[in-house]
């Protein structure tokens, strides 16, 4: 088993001839991270935010400007990985175009001088696992994008590596197949005790797969934690917006006296709500704070005090739930509602905030 440590890894955004335009435009800035042996770590962030470059550095394909990568406590250049220690699945698949899928899978195994019986047994096992047995005699150019991605995953799996590095390996798959292959990847990595670094732009995918999630934005690590920690206690507004769909709602407010009661005046919605009990002791210390609240913690109710009048703009259907987008003046909110409820465009609804779902952010940072 292999553990990996990154110590103050930095790489500027200058152009590299051997890198894609997208990866060359993103920088990596002072990254330090420790991945335990056998751990599945997901690296999540928007497109062109340094994820691919960080993976290439870990794999030894790109030299950082500064910092060191350690494998089992040894600098990467001293680790001397053998064939079966590291495998990387590129977003571009990187299959040999002149070879069939079978020969792509066989190539590295033959280079490792494995017996024909071992090669055939591994390929049979993995192609059944990934579901590509029917395309083994086809060349990559004749395959769909999803088939090429599955072949690339299978090529990595047949090595039975100790370290697996994935760069957006499921971007070409439809939603149903993606769920199936996510389960396949997770099961394979657990069974083989592989150390995994898995990059994705999809927060749901990252939170489904990872033992820990590393949220990386603008070339910097914003937060490291479990899916529960990133969702319920995001360190800042940037993470709070990115780690969920729809993104967290934010409301600016002033504290005022209304009918002899201290209230929150919602600036862009021009209405008043009571100060939540949990905020009463601390709110005066943060005069420029924002309320952050997720869609599932908003509720549509009958008109009454302490609600926000909003106008329906759109209803998005997602499985058993739907997301209602509502607005008032310059404030827009996303509200989760049951699929059985439907609303008319332009209809006025009244929004109630669940007190136990309200968070406070000040200067962009999570307070409570």
XYZ file of C-alpha atoms in Angstrom:
368
model
C 0.000 0.000 0.000
C 1.146 3.537 -0.790
C 0.565 6.844 0.988
C 1.096 10.158 -0.787
C 2.095 13.554 0.603
C 2.282 16.883 -1.215
C 4.391 19.589 0.394
C 3.814 23.169 -0.808
C 3.348 22.277 -4.479
C 3.181 25.301 -6.791
C 3.088 25.642 -10.558
C 2.474 28.852 -12.480
C -0.054 29.202 -15.275
C 2.565 29.562 -17.997
C 2.100 27.622 -21.210
C 3.605 24.145 -21.595
C 3.906 22.711 -25.110
C 3.065 19.217 -23.945
C -0.039 20.219 -21.991
C -3.496 21.084 -23.225
C -4.476 24.737 -23.474
C -6.983 24.338 -20.641
C -4.545 22.819 -18.163
C -1.812 25.269 -19.142
C -3.967 28.246 -18.196
C -4.570 27.062 -14.610
C -2.056 27.412 -11.797
C -1.406 25.411 -8.644
C -0.633 27.509 -5.593
C 0.994 26.172 -2.420
C -0.800 22.820 -2.242
C -0.113 20.623 0.801
C -2.049 17.393 1.219
C -1.587 13.967 2.803
C -3.428 10.935 1.412
C -3.350 7.841 3.576
C -2.608 4.422 2.096
C -5.848 2.887 0.828
C -7.782 6.164 1.058
C -10.136 7.363 -1.692
C -9.744 11.145 -2.021
C -11.842 13.139 -4.469
C -10.536 16.427 -5.848
C -13.422 18.683 -6.828
C -13.584 22.128 -8.368
C -14.721 24.059 -11.436
C -13.166 23.599 -14.871
C -9.660 25.059 -15.384
C -8.865 25.389 -11.694
C -5.657 23.355 -11.526
C -7.004 19.856 -10.857
C -5.483 18.242 -13.950
C -2.112 19.889 -13.399
C -2.061 18.695 -9.810
C -2.764 15.122 -10.933
C 0.001 15.316 -13.529
C 2.420 16.488 -10.846
C 1.442 13.586 -8.574
C 1.877 11.139 -11.482
C 5.317 12.564 -12.276
C 4.258 13.847 -15.710
C 4.732 17.545 -14.881
C 7.511 19.097 -12.816
C 6.276 21.653 -10.240
C 7.962 25.047 -9.878
C 8.404 24.321 -6.172
C 7.467 21.745 -3.557
C 7.833 17.983 -3.355
C 5.620 14.925 -3.841
C 6.345 11.997 -1.518
C 5.328 8.360 -2.018
C 5.712 6.304 1.175
C 7.901 9.059 2.562
C 10.270 9.118 -0.422
C 10.452 11.969 -2.958
C 8.733 10.951 -6.185
C 12.006 10.891 -8.151
C 13.391 8.329 -5.674
C 10.264 6.187 -5.479
C 10.907 4.400 -8.816
C 7.380 3.029 -9.272
C 7.107 -0.326 -10.974
C 4.460 -1.123 -13.574
C 1.883 -2.321 -11.071
C 2.169 0.608 -8.665
C 0.595 3.572 -10.491
C -2.128 3.916 -13.141
C -3.745 7.099 -14.447
C -7.051 7.378 -16.307
C -6.983 10.526 -18.429
C -10.092 12.455 -19.429
C -8.824 12.145 -23.026
C -8.630 8.315 -22.598
C -5.141 8.180 -24.222
C -5.762 4.794 -25.844
C -3.467 3.559 -28.619
C -5.569 4.324 -31.728
C -4.016 1.608 -33.928
C -4.732 -1.191 -31.413
C -8.011 -2.906 -30.577
C -9.402 -2.595 -27.076
C -8.062 -6.052 -26.234
C -4.570 -5.174 -27.443
C -4.706 -1.887 -25.518
C -5.411 -3.884 -22.357
C -2.760 -6.492 -23.167
C 0.012 -4.047 -24.023
C 1.168 -3.103 -20.531
C 0.654 -6.601 -19.168
C 2.958 -8.025 -21.840
C 5.530 -5.329 -21.108
C 5.425 -6.503 -17.480
C 6.254 -10.054 -18.687
C 3.103 -11.585 -17.238
C 2.129 -15.030 -18.492
C -0.494 -15.453 -21.199
C -2.771 -17.241 -18.721
C -2.507 -14.369 -16.202
C -3.129 -11.779 -18.912
C -6.229 -13.578 -20.223
C -7.612 -14.113 -16.713
C -7.192 -10.453 -15.736
C -8.688 -9.147 -18.967
C -11.666 -11.497 -18.698
C -12.290 -10.444 -15.083
C -12.032 -6.700 -15.716
C -13.946 -6.544 -18.991
C -16.853 -8.365 -17.337
C -16.625 -6.005 -14.360
C -16.642 -2.845 -16.482
C -19.058 -4.224 -19.086
C -16.998 -3.948 -22.281
C -16.691 -7.608 -23.331
C -18.549 -6.906 -26.591
C -16.101 -4.264 -27.879
C -12.799 -6.049 -27.359
C -11.950 -6.424 -31.049
C -12.819 -2.835 -32.007
C -10.334 0.033 -32.378
C -10.838 3.238 -30.345
C -11.813 5.437 -33.307
C -14.845 3.202 -33.922
C -16.076 3.533 -30.319
C -18.330 6.104 -28.704
C -16.900 8.491 -26.138
C -18.412 6.506 -23.263
C -16.996 3.220 -24.616
C -13.515 4.758 -24.848
C -13.746 5.966 -21.252
C -14.763 2.496 -20.060
C -11.866 0.952 -22.014
C -9.452 3.426 -20.381
C -10.759 2.478 -16.917
C -10.391 -1.224 -17.765
C -6.815 -0.676 -18.952
C -5.964 0.867 -15.572
C -7.759 -1.864 -13.616
C -5.961 -4.789 -15.303
C -2.703 -3.505 -13.818
C -4.149 -3.909 -10.300
C -2.232 -0.757 -9.299
C -1.488 0.403 -5.778
C -2.185 4.031 -6.772
C -5.015 5.057 -9.106
C -5.264 8.600 -10.469
C -8.521 9.532 -12.227
C -9.046 12.744 -14.208
C -12.753 13.221 -15.017
C -13.071 9.540 -16.025
C -16.886 9.528 -16.347
C -17.586 12.794 -18.186
C -18.831 11.020 -21.352
C -21.200 8.610 -19.564
C -24.966 9.065 -19.295
C -26.396 9.418 -15.790
C -27.521 5.804 -15.326
C -24.266 4.273 -16.544
C -22.308 6.811 -14.495
C -23.934 5.612 -11.258
C -23.161 2.003 -12.132
C -19.505 2.693 -12.953
C -19.067 4.843 -9.839
C -20.067 1.794 -7.807
C -17.710 -0.406 -9.853
C -14.764 1.940 -9.308
C -15.416 2.235 -5.574
C -15.735 -1.538 -5.132
C -12.597 -2.306 -7.153
C -10.495 0.217 -5.223
C -11.683 -1.108 -1.845
C -11.071 -4.730 -2.840
C -7.535 -3.963 -4.035
C -6.732 -1.480 -1.232
C -5.662 1.096 -3.796
C -4.831 4.669 -2.862
C -7.029 6.862 -5.087
C -6.999 10.499 -6.210
C -10.116 11.180 -8.280
C -10.687 14.585 -9.925
C -14.138 15.779 -10.974
C -16.015 19.013 -11.553
C -19.197 17.395 -10.195
C -19.725 17.935 -6.415
C -22.301 15.116 -6.226
C -19.837 12.665 -7.781
C -17.079 13.800 -5.426
C -19.260 13.429 -2.334
C -20.584 10.037 -3.438
C -17.155 8.471 -3.968
C -14.710 10.118 -1.605
C -13.632 9.151 1.906
C -12.487 12.764 1.985
C -13.165 15.608 -0.420
C -10.627 18.254 -1.395
C -12.355 21.360 -2.768
C -9.933 23.204 -5.068
C -10.827 26.574 -6.571
C -8.527 29.095 -8.273
C -5.564 26.755 -7.880
C -5.854 26.651 -4.082
C -7.331 24.154 -1.643
C -10.367 25.786 -0.072
C -11.416 22.956 2.256
C -10.636 19.317 3.044
C -13.171 17.148 4.841
C -15.939 14.575 4.658
C -19.015 15.143 2.513
C -20.967 15.997 5.692
C -18.401 18.633 6.705
C -18.264 20.342 3.309
C -22.042 20.376 2.932
C -23.001 21.427 6.456
C -19.981 23.487 7.510
C -18.411 25.000 4.379
C -15.470 27.180 5.389
C -16.470 30.035 3.113
C -19.081 31.317 0.704
C -17.163 29.972 -2.310
C -17.342 26.374 -1.056
C -20.938 26.812 0.118
C -22.011 27.891 -3.369
C -20.073 25.166 -5.179
C -20.808 22.112 -3.005
C -24.476 21.580 -3.808
C -27.067 21.797 -6.532
C -28.685 24.229 -6.567
C -26.057 26.404 -4.919
C -26.686 27.791 -1.437
C -28.943 30.856 -1.271
C -27.475 34.036 0.244
C -29.372 36.998 1.660
C -27.877 40.308 2.751
C -29.437 41.989 5.777
C -29.345 44.871 8.258
C -30.455 44.560 11.881
C -33.268 46.986 12.744
C -36.008 47.596 15.307
C -39.481 46.861 13.976
C -42.493 47.061 16.313
C -40.067 47.131 19.269
C -38.509 43.843 18.180
C -35.047 43.367 16.719
C -35.448 42.079 13.181
C -33.375 41.239 10.143
C -34.145 43.598 7.280
C -33.486 41.640 4.080
C -31.887 44.253 1.868
C -32.767 42.921 -1.592
C -36.179 41.558 -0.611
C -37.368 44.617 1.343
C -38.958 42.654 4.181
C -38.306 41.716 7.803
C -37.792 38.399 9.600
C -37.057 37.627 13.228
C -33.458 37.150 14.261
C -32.967 33.389 14.707
C -32.334 32.436 18.330
C -28.926 30.949 17.505
C -27.765 34.331 16.107
C -28.922 36.577 18.961
C -25.670 36.400 20.938
C -23.270 36.957 18.056
C -24.969 38.945 15.308
C -23.806 42.365 16.553
C -20.201 41.276 16.045
C -20.781 40.811 12.305
C -22.464 43.942 10.889
C -21.735 42.959 7.270
C -22.770 39.323 7.496
C -24.964 37.317 5.103
C -27.510 34.593 5.707
C -26.765 31.356 3.875
C -29.520 28.759 3.505
C -29.932 25.746 1.228
C -32.965 25.043 -0.935
C -34.237 22.218 1.299
C -34.393 24.597 4.283
C -36.818 26.971 2.582
C -40.555 26.299 2.612
C -43.536 27.751 0.781
C -46.305 28.693 3.233
C -49.416 30.820 3.478
C -48.882 34.578 3.808
C -47.983 35.477 7.386
C -45.431 37.509 9.358
C -41.793 36.444 9.112
C -42.078 35.279 5.491
C -40.580 36.617 2.254
C -42.912 37.383 -0.678
C -41.399 36.194 -3.948
C -42.495 35.774 -7.562
C -42.169 32.419 -9.369
C -39.725 32.447 -12.298
C -39.200 28.757 -13.133
C -39.734 25.221 -11.803
C -37.026 22.613 -12.468
C -37.961 18.928 -12.086
C -35.429 16.577 -10.451
C -36.670 13.054 -9.757
C -39.016 13.050 -6.754
C -38.345 16.723 -6.002
C -38.328 19.953 -7.953
C -36.548 23.272 -7.550
C -38.641 26.431 -7.637
C -36.754 29.574 -8.602
C -38.340 32.709 -7.177
C -37.322 36.365 -7.110
C -38.157 39.756 -5.620
C -36.456 42.971 -6.723
C -32.756 41.946 -6.940
C -32.998 38.797 -4.784
C -33.348 35.291 -6.253
C -33.867 32.096 -4.240
C -33.948 28.391 -5.098
C -36.547 26.461 -3.063
C -36.918 22.664 -2.956
C -40.572 21.608 -3.249
C -42.336 18.229 -3.651
C -42.877 17.081 -7.225
C -46.647 17.079 -6.570
C -46.649 20.864 -6.153
C -46.722 23.035 -9.262
C -46.694 26.823 -9.543
C -47.544 29.297 -12.278
C -44.979 31.654 -13.772
C -45.490 35.081 -12.149
C -47.381 33.664 -9.157
C -46.584 35.228 -5.757
C -45.511 32.778 -3.046
C -44.350 33.266 0.542
C -41.061 31.774 1.699
C -40.287 30.711 5.263
C -36.739 30.045 6.483
C -36.141 26.995 8.693
C -34.140 28.374 11.636
C -32.070 25.207 12.040
C -30.935 25.516 8.414
C -29.717 29.120 8.557
C -25.971 29.805 8.484
C -24.105 33.044 9.048
C -21.214 34.164 6.808
C -19.068 37.231 7.445
C -16.451 38.584 5.016
C -17.134 35.468 2.946
C -16.243 33.077 5.794
C -18.461 30.624 7.664
C -19.357 31.786 11.201
C -22.099 29.441 12.380
